[in-house]
PDB file of C-alpha atoms in Angstrom:
ATOM      1  CA  MET A1156      90.810  27.489 103.168  1.00 75.00           C
ATOM      2  CA  LYS A1157      88.559  30.508 103.738  1.00 80.00           C
ATOM      3  CA  GLU A1158      90.974  31.794 106.382  1.00 80.00           C
ATOM      4  CA  LEU A1159      93.852  31.618 103.906  1.00 84.00           C
ATOM      5  CA  GLU A1160      91.812  33.420 101.270  1.00 90.00           C
ATOM      6  CA  LYS A1161      91.266  36.285 103.723  1.00 90.00           C
ATOM      7  CA  TYR A1162      95.028  36.635 104.237  1.00 90.00           C
ATOM      8  CA  PHE A1163      95.753  36.503 100.509  1.00 91.00           C
ATOM      9  CA  GLU A1164      93.219  39.287  99.983  1.00 93.00           C
ATOM     10  CA  GLU A1165      95.020  41.368 102.622  1.00 94.00           C
ATOM     11  CA  ILE A1166      98.345  40.720 100.869  1.00 93.00           C
ATOM     12  CA  ARG A1167      96.873  41.725  97.507  1.00 94.00           C
ATOM     13  CA  SER A1168      95.427  44.904  98.994  1.00 96.00           C
ATOM     14  CA  GLY A1169      98.773  45.851 100.539  1.00 95.00           C
ATOM     15  CA  ARG A1170      97.616  45.695 104.172  1.00 96.00           C
ATOM     16  CA  ILE A1171     100.076  42.840 104.770  1.00 95.00           C
ATOM     17  CA  LYS A1172     103.501  43.776 103.427  1.00 95.00           C
ATOM     18  CA  ASP A1173     105.815  41.238 105.079  1.00 96.00           C
ATOM     19  CA  TYR A1174     104.967  37.565 104.667  1.00 94.00           C
ATOM     20  CA  VAL A1175     106.361  34.078 104.298  1.00 94.00           C
ATOM     21  CA  VAL A1176     104.410  31.321 102.584  1.00 92.00           C
ATOM     22  CA  LEU A1177     105.475  27.733 103.269  1.00 88.00           C
ATOM     23  CA  GLY A1178     104.027  24.740 101.544  1.00 89.00           C
ATOM     24  CA  MET A1179     104.697  21.341 100.088  1.00 86.00           C
ATOM     25  CA  ALA A1180     103.507  20.160  96.723  1.00 86.00           C
ATOM     26  CA  GLU A1181     102.052  16.678  96.240  1.00 87.00           C
ATOM     27  CA  ASP A1182     105.357  15.553  94.713  1.00 89.00           C
ATOM     28  CA  GLY A1183     107.200  16.557  97.907  1.00 86.00           C
ATOM     29  CA  GLU A1184     108.711  19.781  96.567  1.00 90.00           C
ATOM     30  CA  THR A1185     109.039  22.399  99.293  1.00 90.00           C
ATOM     31  CA  ILE A1186     107.699  25.829  98.390  1.00 91.00           C
ATOM     32  CA  ILE A1187     108.963  28.863 100.281  1.00 92.00           C
ATOM     33  CA  TYR A1188     108.011  32.369  99.179  1.00 93.00           C
ATOM     34  CA  ILE A1189     109.402  35.277 101.181  1.00 95.00           C
ATOM     35  CA  ASN A1190     108.446  38.907 100.707  1.00 96.00           C
ATOM     36  CA  GLY A1191     109.288  41.842 102.935  1.00 95.00           C
ATOM     37  CA  ARG A1192     111.868  43.105 105.372  1.00 96.00           C
ATOM     38  CA  ALA A1193     114.479  40.539 106.411  1.00 95.00           C
ATOM     39  CA  PRO A1194     114.155  40.986 110.210  1.00 95.00           C
ATOM     40  CA  VAL A1195     110.369  40.687 110.045  1.00 96.00           C
ATOM     41  CA  CYS A1196     110.461  37.615 107.793  1.00 94.00           C
ATOM     42  CA  ASP A1197     113.137  36.034 110.007  1.00 95.00           C
ATOM     43  CA  GLY A1198     110.834  36.541 112.980  1.00 94.00           C
ATOM     44  CA  LEU A1199     107.927  35.024 111.074  1.00 94.00           C
ATOM     45  CA  ILE A1200     109.971  31.930 110.237  1.00 93.00           C
ATOM     46  CA  SER A1201     111.081  31.583 113.869  1.00 92.00           C
ATOM     47  CA  GLU A1202     107.485  31.892 115.054  1.00 92.00           C
ATOM     48  CA  ALA A1203     106.403  29.248 112.532  1.00 90.00           C
ATOM     49  CA  GLN A1204     109.096  26.877 113.839  1.00 90.00           C
ATOM     50  CA  ILE A1205     107.893  27.364 117.423  1.00 90.00           C
ATOM     51  CA  LYS A1206     104.244  26.818 116.473  1.00 87.00           C
ATOM     52  CA  ALA A1207     105.074  23.730 114.396  1.00 85.00           C
ATOM     53  CA  THR A1208     107.125  22.245 117.238  1.00 85.00           C
ATOM     54  CA  ASN A1209     104.334  22.911 119.738  1.00 83.00           C
ATOM     55  CA  HIS A1210     101.754  21.459 117.363  1.00 78.00           C
ATOM     56  CA  PHE A1211     103.673  18.230 116.857  1.00 72.00           C
ATOM     57  CA  GLU A1212     104.611  17.881 120.517  1.00 72.00           C
ATOM     58  CA  ASN A1213     100.974  18.311 121.523  1.00 76.00           C
ATOM     59  CA  ASN A1214      99.510  16.086 118.816  1.00 73.00           C
ATOM     60  CA  LEU A1215     102.034  13.279 118.358  1.00 65.00           C
ATOM     61  CA  SER A1216     103.414  10.808 120.812  1.00 68.00           C
ATOM     62  CA  LYS A1217     107.161  10.937 121.400  1.00 65.00           C
ATOM     63  CA  ASN A1218     107.581   7.743 119.351  1.00 71.00           C
ATOM     64  CA  GLU A1219     105.598   9.202 116.447  1.00 69.00           C
ATOM     65  CA  LEU A1220     107.616  12.419 116.633  1.00 60.00           C
ATOM     66  CA  ARG A1221     110.888  10.462 116.800  1.00 67.00           C
ATOM     67  CA  ASN A1222     109.834   8.391 113.763  1.00 70.00           C
ATOM     68  CA  LEU A1223     108.901  11.538 111.856  1.00 65.00           C
ATOM     69  CA  LEU A1224     112.078  13.473 112.655  1.00 64.00           C
ATOM     70  CA  GLY A1225     114.508  10.602 113.164  1.00 63.00           C
ATOM     71  CA  ASP A1226     116.512  10.080 116.335  1.00 56.00           C
ATOM     72  CA  LEU A1227     118.415  13.355 116.780  1.00 52.00           C
ATOM     73  CA  SER A1228     120.334  12.274 119.879  1.00 47.00           C
TER      74      SER A1228
END
């Protein structure tokens, strides 16, 4: 949480101008807050997708990943 606080401070100070915040509330509601230039935010979202895919592929077995995402074939 401390790492996130550091980034929020940088956003508040104006040092970070383009950002995307993704989250999920306890009730399952998806929260997406986008601020900044469209091409930069699009790149941020793409990078987040790549990192999430790599994270799950490296930390879940193929069966666990298939159960989480459903069979996409």
